[in-house]
GROMACS .gro file of C-alpha atoms in nm:
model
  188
    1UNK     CA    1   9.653  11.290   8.028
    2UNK     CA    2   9.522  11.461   7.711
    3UNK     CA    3   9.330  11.334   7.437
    4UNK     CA    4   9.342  11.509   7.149
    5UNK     CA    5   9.036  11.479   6.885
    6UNK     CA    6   9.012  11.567   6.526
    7UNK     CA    7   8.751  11.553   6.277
    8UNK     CA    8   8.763  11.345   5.984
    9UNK     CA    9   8.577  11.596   5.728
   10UNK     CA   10   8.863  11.875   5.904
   11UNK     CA   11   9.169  11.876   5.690
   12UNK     CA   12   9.313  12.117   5.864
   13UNK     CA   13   9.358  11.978   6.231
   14UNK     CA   14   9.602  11.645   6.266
   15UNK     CA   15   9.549  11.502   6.642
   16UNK     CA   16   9.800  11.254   6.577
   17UNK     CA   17  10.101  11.535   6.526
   18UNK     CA   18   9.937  11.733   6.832
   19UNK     CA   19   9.911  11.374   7.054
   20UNK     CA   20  10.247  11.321   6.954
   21UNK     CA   21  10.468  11.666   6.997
   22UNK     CA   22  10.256  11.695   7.337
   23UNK     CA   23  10.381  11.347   7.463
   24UNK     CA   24  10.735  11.462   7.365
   25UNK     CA   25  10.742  11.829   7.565
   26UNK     CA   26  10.915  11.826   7.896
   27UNK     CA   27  10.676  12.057   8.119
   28UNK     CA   28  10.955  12.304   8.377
   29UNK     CA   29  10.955  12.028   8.642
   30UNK     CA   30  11.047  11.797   8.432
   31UNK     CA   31  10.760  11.583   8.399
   32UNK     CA   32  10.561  11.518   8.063
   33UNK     CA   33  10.183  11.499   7.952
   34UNK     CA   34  10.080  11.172   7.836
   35UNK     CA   35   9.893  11.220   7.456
   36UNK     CA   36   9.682  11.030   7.250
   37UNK     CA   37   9.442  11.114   6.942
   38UNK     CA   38   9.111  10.991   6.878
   39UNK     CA   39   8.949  11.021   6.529
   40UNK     CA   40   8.603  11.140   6.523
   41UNK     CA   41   8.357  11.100   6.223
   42UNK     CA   42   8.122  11.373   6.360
   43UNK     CA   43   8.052  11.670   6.107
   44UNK     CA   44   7.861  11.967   6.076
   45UNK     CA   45   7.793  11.881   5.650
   46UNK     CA   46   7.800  11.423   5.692
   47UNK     CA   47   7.904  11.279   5.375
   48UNK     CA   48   8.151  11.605   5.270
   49UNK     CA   49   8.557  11.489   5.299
   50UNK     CA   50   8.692  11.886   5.360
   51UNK     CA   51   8.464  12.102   5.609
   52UNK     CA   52   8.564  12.446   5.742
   53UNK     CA   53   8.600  12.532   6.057
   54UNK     CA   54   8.367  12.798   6.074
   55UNK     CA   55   8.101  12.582   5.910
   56UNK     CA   56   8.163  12.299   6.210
   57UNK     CA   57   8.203  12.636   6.454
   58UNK     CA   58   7.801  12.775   6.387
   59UNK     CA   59   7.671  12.428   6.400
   60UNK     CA   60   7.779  12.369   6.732
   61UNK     CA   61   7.635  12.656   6.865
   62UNK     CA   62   7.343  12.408   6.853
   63UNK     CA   63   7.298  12.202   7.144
   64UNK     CA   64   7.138  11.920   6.962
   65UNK     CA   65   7.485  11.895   6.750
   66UNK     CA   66   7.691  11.926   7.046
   67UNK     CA   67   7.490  11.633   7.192
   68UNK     CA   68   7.540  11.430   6.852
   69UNK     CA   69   7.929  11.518   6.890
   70UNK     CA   70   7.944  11.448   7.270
   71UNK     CA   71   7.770  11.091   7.210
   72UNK     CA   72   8.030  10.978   6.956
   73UNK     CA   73   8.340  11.100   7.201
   74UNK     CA   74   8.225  11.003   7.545
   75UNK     CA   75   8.324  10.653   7.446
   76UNK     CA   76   8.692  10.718   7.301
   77UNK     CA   77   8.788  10.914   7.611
   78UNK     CA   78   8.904  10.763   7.918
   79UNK     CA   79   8.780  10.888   8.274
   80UNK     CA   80   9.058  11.181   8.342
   81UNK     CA   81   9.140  11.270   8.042
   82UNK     CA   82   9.170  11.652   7.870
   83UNK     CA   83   8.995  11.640   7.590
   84UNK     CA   84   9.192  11.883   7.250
   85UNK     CA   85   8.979  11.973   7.002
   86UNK     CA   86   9.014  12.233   6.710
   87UNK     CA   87   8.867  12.580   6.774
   88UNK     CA   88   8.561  12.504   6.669
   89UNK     CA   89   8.357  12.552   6.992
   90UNK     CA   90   8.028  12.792   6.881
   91UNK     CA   91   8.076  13.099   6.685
   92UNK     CA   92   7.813  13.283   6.823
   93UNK     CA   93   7.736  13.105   7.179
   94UNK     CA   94   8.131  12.959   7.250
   95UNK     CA   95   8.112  12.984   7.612
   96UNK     CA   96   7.789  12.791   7.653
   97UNK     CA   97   7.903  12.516   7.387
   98UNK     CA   98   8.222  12.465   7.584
   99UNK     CA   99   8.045  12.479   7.877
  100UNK     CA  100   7.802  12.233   7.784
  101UNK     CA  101   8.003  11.970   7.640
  102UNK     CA  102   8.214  11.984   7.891
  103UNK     CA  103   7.899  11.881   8.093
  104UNK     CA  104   7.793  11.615   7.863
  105UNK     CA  105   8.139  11.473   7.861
  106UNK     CA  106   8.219  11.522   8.220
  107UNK     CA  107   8.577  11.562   8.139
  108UNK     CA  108   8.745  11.914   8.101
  109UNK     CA  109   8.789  12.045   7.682
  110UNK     CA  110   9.018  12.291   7.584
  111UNK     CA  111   9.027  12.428   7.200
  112UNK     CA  112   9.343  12.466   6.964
  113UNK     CA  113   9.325  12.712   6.731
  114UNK     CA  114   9.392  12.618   6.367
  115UNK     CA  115   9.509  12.789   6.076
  116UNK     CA  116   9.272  13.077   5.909
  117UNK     CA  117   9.030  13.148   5.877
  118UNK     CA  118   9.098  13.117   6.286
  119UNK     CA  119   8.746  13.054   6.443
  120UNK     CA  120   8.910  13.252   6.781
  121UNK     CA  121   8.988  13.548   6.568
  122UNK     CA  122   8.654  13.548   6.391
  123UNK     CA  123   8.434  13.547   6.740
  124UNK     CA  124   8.709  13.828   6.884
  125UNK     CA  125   8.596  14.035   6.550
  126UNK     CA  126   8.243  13.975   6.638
  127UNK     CA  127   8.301  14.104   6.992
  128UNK     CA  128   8.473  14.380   6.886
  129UNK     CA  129   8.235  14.512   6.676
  130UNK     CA  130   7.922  14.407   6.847
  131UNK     CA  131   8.127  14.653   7.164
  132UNK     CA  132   8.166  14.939   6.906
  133UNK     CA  133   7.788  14.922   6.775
  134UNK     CA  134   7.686  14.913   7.118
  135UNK     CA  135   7.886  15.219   7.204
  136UNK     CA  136   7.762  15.417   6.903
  137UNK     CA  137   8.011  15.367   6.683
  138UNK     CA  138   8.039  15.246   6.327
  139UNK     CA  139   8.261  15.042   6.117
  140UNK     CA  140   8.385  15.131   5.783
  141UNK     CA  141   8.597  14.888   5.588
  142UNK     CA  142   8.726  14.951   5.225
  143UNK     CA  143   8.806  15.304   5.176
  144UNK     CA  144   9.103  15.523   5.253
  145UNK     CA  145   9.088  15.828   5.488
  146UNK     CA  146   9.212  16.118   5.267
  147UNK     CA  147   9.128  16.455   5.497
  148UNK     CA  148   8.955  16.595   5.836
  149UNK     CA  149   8.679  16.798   5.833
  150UNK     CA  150   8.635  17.028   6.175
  151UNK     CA  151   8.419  17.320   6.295
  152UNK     CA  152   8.572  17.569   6.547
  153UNK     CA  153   8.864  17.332   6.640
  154UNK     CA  154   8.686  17.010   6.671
  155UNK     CA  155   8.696  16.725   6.449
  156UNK     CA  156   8.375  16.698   6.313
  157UNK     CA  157   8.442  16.442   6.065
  158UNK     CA  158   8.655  16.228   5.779
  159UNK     CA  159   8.730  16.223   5.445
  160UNK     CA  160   8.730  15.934   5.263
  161UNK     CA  161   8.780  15.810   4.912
  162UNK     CA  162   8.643  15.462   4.774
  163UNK     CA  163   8.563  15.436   4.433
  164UNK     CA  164   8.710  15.728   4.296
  165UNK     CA  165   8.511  15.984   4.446
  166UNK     CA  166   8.547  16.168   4.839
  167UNK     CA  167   8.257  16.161   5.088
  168UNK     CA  168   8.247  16.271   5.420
  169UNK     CA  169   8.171  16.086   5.716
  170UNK     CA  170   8.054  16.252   6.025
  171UNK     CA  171   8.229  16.189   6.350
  172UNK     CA  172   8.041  16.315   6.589
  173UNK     CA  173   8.185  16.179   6.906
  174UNK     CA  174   8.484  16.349   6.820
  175UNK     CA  175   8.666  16.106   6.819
  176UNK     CA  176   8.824  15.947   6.501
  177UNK     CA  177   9.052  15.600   6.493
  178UNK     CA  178   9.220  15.533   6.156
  179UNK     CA  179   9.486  15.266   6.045
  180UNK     CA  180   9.529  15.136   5.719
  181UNK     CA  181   9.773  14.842   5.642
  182UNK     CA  182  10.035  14.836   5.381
  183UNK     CA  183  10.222  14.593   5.251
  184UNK     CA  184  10.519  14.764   5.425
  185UNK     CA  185  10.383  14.837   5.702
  186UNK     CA  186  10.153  15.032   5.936
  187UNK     CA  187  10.055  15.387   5.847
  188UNK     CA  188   9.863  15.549   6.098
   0.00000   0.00000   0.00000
């Protein structure tokens, strides 16, 4: 059994079309999932009708809010249930919001992901990055990688060009990872 529970001030996440197409799927042995959605009037901005979900992602990342939003579902859920929300577990501290109201609730929550800007996506990005820093590295969006520089054989670092002039950019770790996408296409 799976409850599945949107937000009002979330345009962008229908529980009623998720409750429904889940109650119709035939898992491989046959059997189905029961489904029903639950409205919730929870929000990370009260009183605005349309509210992102990164805006509803970063205020759960505090626990008081996740309290706020566990208080107002514990009663719509019934003992066994899944609970469905939209991906909008934490942006910064997911694992501990999930974790958490999955504690207050004391009933199991997955996350759907919604359309972009994809709050999954957006804390991958984060990771990604935050992995690269760590490592040293650096992140360069915007211009386009025109020419290598190298000394005795080595890369030593990149061209670039961004607003109409070239720079170089040092690559000392000799290595260099460039892709730029097209509207046709990868060119790497």
């Amino acid at each position: 059994r799976a409850a599945a529970a949107g937000l009002r001030s979330l345009k962008d996440f229908c529980p009623a079309f998720l409750a429904d197409n889940r109650a119709r799927a035939t898992l491989p042995e046959g059997t189905s999932v029961a489904a029903r959605a639950v409205e919730l009037d929870w929000s990370a901005r009260p009183g605005q009708a349309d509210v992102s979900t990164p805006v509803h992602a970063r205020a759960l990342d505090d626990p008081a809010q996740r309290r706020r939003l566990a208080q107002e579902l514990r009663s719509l859920i019934a003992p066994g249930e899944l609970v469905a929300l939209p991906a909008v577990l934490g942006m910064r501290r997911a694992v501990a919001a999930w974790s958490d109201l999955q504690d207050l609730l004391g009933a199991p929550v997955a996350e759907i992901p919604t359309i972009p800007p994809s709050v999954p996506g957006m804390r991958l990005q984060a990771a990604l990055v935050e992995g690269l820093r760590a490592a040293g590295g650096d992140l360069v969006l915007g211009p386009t990688a025109c020419g290598l520089e190298g000394v005795e054989g080595r890369v030593s670092g990149v061209r670039v060009r961004a607003a109409a002039r070239d720079r170089a950019l040092p690559a000392d770790a000799g290595a260099v990872s460039y892709v730029q996408l097209r509207a046709h296409g990868t060119d790497q």
